[in-house]
PDB file of C-alpha atoms in Angstrom:
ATOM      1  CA  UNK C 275     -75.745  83.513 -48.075  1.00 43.00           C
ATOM      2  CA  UNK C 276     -73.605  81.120 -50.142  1.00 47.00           C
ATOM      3  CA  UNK C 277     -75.266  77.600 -50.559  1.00 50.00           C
ATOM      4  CA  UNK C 278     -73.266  74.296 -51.722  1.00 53.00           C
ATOM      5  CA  UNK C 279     -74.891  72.702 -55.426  1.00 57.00           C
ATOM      6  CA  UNK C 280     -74.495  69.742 -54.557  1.00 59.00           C
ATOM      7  CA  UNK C 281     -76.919  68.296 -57.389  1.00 61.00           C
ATOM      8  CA  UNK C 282     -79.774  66.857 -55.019  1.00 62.00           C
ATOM      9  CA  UNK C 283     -82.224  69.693 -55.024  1.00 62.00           C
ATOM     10  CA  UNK C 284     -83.654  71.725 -52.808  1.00 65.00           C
ATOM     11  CA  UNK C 285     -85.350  69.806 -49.299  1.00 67.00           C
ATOM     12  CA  UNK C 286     -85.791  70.490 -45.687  1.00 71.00           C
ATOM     13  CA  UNK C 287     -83.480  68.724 -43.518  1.00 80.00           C
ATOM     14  CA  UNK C 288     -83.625  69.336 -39.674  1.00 81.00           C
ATOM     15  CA  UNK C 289     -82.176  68.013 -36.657  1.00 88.00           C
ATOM     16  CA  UNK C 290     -84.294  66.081 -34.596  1.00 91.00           C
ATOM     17  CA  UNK C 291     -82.262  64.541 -31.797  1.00 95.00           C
ATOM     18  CA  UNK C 292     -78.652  64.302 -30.548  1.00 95.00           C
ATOM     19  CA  UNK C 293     -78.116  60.856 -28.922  1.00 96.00           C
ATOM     20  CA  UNK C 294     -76.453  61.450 -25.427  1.00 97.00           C
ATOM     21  CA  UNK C 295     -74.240  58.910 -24.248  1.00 98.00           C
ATOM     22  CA  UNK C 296     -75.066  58.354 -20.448  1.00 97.00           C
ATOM     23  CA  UNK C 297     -74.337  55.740 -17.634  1.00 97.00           C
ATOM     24  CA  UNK C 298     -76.995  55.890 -15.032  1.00 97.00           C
ATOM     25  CA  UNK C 299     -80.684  56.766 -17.308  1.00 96.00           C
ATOM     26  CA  UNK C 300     -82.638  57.335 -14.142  1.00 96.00           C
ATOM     27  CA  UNK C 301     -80.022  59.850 -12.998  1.00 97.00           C
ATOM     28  CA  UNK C 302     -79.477  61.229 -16.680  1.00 97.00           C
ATOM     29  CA  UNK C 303     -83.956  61.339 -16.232  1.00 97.00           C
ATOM     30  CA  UNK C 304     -83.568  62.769 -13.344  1.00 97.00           C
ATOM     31  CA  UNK C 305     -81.430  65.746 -14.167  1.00 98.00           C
ATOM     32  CA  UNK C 306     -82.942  66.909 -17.102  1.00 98.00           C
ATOM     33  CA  UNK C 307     -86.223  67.084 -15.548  1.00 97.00           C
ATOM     34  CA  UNK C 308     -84.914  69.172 -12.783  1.00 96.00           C
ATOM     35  CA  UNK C 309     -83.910  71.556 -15.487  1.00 96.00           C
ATOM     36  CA  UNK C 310     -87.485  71.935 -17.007  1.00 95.00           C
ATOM     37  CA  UNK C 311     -86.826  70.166 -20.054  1.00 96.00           C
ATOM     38  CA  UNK C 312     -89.924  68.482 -21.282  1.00 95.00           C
ATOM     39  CA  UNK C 313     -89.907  65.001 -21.253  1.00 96.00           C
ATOM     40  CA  UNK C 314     -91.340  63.305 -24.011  1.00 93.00           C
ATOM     41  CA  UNK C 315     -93.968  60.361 -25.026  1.00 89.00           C
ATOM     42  CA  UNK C 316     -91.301  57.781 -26.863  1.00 89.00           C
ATOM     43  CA  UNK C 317     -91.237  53.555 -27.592  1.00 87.00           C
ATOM     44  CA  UNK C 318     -89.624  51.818 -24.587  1.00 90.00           C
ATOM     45  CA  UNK C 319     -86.022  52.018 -24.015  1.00 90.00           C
ATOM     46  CA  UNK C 320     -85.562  55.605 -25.160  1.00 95.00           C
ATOM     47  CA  UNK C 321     -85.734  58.577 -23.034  1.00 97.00           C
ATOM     48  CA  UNK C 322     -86.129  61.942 -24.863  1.00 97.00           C
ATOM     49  CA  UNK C 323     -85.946  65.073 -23.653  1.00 97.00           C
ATOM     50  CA  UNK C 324     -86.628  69.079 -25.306  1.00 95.00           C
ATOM     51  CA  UNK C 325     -85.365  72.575 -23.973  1.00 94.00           C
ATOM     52  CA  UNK C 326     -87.956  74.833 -23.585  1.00 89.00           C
ATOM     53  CA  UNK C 327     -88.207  76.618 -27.304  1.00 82.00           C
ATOM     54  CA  UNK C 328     -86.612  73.998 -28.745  1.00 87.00           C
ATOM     55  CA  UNK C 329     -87.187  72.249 -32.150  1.00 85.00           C
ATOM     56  CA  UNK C 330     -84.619  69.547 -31.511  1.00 91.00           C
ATOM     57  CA  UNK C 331     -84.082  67.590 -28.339  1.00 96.00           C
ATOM     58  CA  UNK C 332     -82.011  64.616 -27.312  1.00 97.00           C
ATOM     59  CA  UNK C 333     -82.253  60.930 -25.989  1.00 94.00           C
ATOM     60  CA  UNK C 334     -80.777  58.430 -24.572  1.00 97.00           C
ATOM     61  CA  UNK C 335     -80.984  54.874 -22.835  1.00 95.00           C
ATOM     62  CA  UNK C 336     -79.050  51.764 -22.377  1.00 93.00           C
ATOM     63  CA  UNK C 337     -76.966  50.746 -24.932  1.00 90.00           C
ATOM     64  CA  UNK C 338     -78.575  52.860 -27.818  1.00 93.00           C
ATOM     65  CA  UNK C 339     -74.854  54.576 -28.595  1.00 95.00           C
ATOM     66  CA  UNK C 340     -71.299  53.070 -28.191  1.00 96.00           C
ATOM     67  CA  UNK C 341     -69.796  56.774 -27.385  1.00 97.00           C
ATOM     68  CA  UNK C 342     -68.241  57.083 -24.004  1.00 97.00           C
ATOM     69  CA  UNK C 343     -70.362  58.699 -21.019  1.00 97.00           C
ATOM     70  CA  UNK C 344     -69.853  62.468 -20.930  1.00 97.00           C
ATOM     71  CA  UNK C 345     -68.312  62.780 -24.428  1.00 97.00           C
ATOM     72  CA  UNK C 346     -70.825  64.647 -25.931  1.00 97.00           C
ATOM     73  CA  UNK C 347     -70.509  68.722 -26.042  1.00 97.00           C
ATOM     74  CA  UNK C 348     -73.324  70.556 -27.538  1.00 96.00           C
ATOM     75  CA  UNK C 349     -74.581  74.630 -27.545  1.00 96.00           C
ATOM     76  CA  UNK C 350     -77.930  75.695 -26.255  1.00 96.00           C
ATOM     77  CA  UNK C 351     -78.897  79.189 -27.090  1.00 92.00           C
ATOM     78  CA  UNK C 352     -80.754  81.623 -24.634  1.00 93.00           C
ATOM     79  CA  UNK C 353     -82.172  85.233 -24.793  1.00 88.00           C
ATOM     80  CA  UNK C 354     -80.346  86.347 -21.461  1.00 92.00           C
ATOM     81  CA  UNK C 355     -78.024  84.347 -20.104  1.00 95.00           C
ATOM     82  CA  UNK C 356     -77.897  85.788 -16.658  1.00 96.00           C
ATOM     83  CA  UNK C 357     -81.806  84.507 -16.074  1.00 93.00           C
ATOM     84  CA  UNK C 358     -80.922  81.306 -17.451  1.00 95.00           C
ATOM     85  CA  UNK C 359     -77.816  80.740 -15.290  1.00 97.00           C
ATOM     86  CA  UNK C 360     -79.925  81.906 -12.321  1.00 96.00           C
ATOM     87  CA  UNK C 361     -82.299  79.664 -12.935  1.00 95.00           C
ATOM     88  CA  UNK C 362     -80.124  76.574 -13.830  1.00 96.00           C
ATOM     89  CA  UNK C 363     -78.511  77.449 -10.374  1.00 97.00           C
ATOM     90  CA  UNK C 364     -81.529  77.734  -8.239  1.00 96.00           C
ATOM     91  CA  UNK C 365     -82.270  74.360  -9.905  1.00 95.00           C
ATOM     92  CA  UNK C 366     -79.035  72.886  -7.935  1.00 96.00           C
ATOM     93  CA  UNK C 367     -76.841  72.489 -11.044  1.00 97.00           C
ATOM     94  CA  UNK C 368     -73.246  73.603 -10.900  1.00 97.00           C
ATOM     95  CA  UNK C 369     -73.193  76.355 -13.583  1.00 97.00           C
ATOM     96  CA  UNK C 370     -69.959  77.843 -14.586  1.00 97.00           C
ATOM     97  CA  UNK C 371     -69.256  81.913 -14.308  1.00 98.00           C
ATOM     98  CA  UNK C 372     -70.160  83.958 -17.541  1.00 98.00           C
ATOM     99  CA  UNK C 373     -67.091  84.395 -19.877  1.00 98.00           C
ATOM    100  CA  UNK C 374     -67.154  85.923 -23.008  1.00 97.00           C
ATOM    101  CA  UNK C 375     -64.708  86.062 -26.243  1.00 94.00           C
ATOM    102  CA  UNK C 376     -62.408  88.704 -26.476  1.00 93.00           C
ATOM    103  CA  UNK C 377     -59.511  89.052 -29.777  1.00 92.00           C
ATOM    104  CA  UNK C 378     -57.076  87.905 -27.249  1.00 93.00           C
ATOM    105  CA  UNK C 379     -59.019  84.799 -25.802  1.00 92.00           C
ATOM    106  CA  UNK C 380     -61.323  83.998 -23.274  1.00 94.00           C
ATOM    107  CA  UNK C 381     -62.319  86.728 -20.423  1.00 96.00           C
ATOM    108  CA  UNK C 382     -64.378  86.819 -17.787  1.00 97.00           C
ATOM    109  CA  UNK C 383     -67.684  88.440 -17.446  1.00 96.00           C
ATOM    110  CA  UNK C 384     -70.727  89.373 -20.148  1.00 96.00           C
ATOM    111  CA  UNK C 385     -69.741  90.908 -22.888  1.00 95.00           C
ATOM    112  CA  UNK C 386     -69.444  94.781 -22.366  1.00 94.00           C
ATOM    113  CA  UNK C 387     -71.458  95.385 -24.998  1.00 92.00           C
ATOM    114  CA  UNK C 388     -73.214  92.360 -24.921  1.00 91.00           C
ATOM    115  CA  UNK C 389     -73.169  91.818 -28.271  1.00 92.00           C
ATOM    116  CA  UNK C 390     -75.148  88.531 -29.433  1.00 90.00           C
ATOM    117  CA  UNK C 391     -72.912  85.004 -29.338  1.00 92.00           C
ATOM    118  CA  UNK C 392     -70.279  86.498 -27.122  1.00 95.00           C
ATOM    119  CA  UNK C 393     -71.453  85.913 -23.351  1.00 97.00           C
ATOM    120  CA  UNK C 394     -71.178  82.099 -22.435  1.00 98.00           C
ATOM    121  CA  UNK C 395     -71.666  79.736 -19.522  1.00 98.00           C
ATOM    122  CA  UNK C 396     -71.111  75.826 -18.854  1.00 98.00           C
ATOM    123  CA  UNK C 397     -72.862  73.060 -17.109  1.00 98.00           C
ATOM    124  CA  UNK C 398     -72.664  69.748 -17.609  1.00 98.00           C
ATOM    125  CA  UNK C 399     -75.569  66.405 -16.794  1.00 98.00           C
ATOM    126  CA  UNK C 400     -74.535  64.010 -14.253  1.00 97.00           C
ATOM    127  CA  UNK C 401     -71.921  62.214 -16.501  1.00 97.00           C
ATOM    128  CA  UNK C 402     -70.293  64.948 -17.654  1.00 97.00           C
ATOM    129  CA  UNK C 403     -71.847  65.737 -21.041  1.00 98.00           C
ATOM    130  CA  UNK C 404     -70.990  69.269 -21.641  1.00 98.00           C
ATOM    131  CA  UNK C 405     -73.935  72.329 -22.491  1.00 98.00           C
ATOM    132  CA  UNK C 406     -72.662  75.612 -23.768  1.00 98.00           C
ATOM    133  CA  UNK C 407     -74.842  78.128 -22.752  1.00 97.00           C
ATOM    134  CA  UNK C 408     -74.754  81.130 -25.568  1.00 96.00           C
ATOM    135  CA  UNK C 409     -76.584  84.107 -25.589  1.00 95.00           C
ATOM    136  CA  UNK C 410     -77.985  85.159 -28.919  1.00 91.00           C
ATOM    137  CA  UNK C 411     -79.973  88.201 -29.628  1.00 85.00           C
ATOM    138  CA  UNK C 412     -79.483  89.348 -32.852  1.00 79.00           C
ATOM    139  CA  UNK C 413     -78.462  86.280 -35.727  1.00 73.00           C
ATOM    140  CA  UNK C 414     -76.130  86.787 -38.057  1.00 73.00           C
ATOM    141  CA  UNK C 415     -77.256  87.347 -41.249  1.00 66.00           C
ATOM    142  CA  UNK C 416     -78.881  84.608 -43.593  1.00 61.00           C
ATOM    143  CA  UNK C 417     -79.016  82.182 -40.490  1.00 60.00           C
ATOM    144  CA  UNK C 418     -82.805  82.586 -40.152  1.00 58.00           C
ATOM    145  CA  UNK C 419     -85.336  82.740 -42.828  1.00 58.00           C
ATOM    146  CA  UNK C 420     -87.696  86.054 -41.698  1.00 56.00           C
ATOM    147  CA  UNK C 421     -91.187  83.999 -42.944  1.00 57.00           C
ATOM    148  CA  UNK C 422     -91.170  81.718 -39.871  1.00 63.00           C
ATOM    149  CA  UNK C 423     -90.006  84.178 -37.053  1.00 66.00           C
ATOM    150  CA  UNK C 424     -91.539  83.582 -34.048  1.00 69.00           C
ATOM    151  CA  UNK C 425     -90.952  83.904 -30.286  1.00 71.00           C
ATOM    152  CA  UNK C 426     -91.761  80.952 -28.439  1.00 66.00           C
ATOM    153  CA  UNK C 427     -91.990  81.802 -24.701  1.00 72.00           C
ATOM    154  CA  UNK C 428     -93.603  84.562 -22.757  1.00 78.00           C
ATOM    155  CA  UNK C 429     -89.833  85.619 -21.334  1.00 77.00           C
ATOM    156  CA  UNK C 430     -88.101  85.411 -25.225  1.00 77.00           C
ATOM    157  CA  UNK C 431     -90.649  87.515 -26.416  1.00 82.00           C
ATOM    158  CA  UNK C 432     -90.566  90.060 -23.124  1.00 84.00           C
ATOM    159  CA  UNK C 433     -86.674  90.599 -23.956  1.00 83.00           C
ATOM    160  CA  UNK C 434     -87.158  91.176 -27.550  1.00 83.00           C
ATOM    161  CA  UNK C 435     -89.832  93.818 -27.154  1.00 86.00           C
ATOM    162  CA  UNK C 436     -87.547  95.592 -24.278  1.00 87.00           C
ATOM    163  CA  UNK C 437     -84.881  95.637 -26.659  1.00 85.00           C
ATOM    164  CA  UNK C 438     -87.105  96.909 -29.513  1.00 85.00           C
ATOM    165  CA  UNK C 439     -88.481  99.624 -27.122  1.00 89.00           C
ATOM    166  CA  UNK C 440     -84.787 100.614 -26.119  1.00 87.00           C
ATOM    167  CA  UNK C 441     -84.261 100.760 -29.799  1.00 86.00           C
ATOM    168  CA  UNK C 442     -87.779 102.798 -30.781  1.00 90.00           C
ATOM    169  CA  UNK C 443     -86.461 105.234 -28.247  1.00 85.00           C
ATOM    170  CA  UNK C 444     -83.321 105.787 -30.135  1.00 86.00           C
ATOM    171  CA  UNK C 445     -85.300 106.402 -33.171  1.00 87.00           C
ATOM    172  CA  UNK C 446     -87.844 108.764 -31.872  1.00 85.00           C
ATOM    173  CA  UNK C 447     -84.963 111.189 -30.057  1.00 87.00           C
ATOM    174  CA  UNK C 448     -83.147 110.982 -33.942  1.00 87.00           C
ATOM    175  CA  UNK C 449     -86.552 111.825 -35.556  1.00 87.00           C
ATOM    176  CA  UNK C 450     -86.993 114.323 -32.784  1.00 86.00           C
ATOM    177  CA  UNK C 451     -90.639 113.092 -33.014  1.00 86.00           C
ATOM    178  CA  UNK C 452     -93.138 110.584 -31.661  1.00 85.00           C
ATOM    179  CA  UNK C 453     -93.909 107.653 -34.086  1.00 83.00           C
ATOM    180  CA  UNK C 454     -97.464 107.160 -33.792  1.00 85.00           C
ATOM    181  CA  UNK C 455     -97.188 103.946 -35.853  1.00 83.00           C
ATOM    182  CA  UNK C 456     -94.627 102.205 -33.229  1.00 87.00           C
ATOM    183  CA  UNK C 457     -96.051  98.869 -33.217  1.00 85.00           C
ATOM    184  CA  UNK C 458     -95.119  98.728 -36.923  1.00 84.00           C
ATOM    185  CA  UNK C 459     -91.616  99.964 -36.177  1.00 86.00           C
ATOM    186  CA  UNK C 460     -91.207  97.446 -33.434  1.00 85.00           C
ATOM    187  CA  UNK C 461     -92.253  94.474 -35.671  1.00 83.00           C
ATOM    188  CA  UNK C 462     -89.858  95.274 -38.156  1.00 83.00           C
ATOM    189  CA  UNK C 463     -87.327  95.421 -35.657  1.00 84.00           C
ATOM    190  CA  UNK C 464     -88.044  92.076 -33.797  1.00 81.00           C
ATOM    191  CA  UNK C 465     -88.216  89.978 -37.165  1.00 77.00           C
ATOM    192  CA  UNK C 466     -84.718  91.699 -38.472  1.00 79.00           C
ATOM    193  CA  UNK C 467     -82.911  91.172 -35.047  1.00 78.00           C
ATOM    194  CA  UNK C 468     -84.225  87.301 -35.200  1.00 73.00           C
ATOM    195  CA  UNK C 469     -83.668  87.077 -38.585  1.00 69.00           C
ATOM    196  CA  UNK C 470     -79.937  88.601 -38.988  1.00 71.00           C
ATOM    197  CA  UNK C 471     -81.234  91.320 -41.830  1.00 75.00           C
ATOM    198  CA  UNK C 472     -80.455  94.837 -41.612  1.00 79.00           C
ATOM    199  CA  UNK C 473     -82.250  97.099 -38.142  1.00 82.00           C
ATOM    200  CA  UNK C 474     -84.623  99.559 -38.891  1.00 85.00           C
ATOM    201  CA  UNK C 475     -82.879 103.268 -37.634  1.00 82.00           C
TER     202      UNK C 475
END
């Protein structure tokens, strides 16, 4: 992974929060609480909100940004994007269909090989700021350091031990053998797929 010098050291810096820029905050409170975000404890005037998983979340309220309602566009990343655009839908919001990238452009459907970052969907809040749904399985490499991996909900964990079993099974019919040590095998698997590093065969 190539890295910038850029003279200042080496520090953590994370996002926090992405200021949406609403109309209406009891409709914009509304909304994302229909969607299961969680809403959070903050000082008056401010409404923040997290996905579920999340380490960053976003806020808004009257006049705390100057951008124009609905301008903002930003990605959230799930494990299977057909459960979360069921569940988005049963919710009431308007979801768009899954597309996913193709050399020649845009195409619709999953992926047919569902490879990670290539299925997508769209919604968008009540005044028209824009989520990109993207489904991620495996990262690419370097995006992810491999000492922090964790899972963090009972149905992003369930998909990455299916697809670790799927895998294991794979590696048993090539060893022609049963691996008496799978957990092992499967936890080697789940932090490289997180992490972007090379899959145990």
């Amino acid at each position: 992974m190539s890295t910038t010098d850029t003279g200042l050291g080496s520090f953590d810096m994370k996002i926090e929060v992405i200021v949406l820029p609403i109309s209406d905050v009891e409709r914009a409170t509304e909304f994302y609480r229909r969607i299961g975000w969680r809403q959070d404890v903050t000082p008056p005037g401010v409404e923040q909100f997290t996905p579920p998983g999340s380490p960053g979340s976003v806020h808004f309220g009257e006049n705390i940004t100057s951008a124009a309602p609905g301008s903002a566009r930003a990605y959230v990343i799930v494990s299977d994007i057909e459960a979360a655009r069921r569940a988005l839908v049963t919710a009431g919001v308007d979801v768009g269909e899954i597309f996913h990238r193709t050399p020649d452009g845009q195409a619709d459907g999953l992926d047919p090989e569902r490879h990670t970052y290539n299925s997508l969907a769209t919604f968008s809040d009540p005044d028209g700021n824009t989520w990109v749904m993207q489904e991620v399985t495996t990262r690419l490499p370097g995006r992810v350091d491999p000492a922090p991996t964790s899972y963090t909900s009972v149905g992003e964990l369930a998909e990455a031990l299916r697809r670790a079993e799927a895998a294991h099974g794979e590696h048993e019919k090539r060893t022609g053998e049963p691996d008496a040590d799978w957990p092992s095998w499967y936890a080697a698997y789940m932090i490289a797929e997180q992490a972007g590093t090379e899959l145990p065969t």
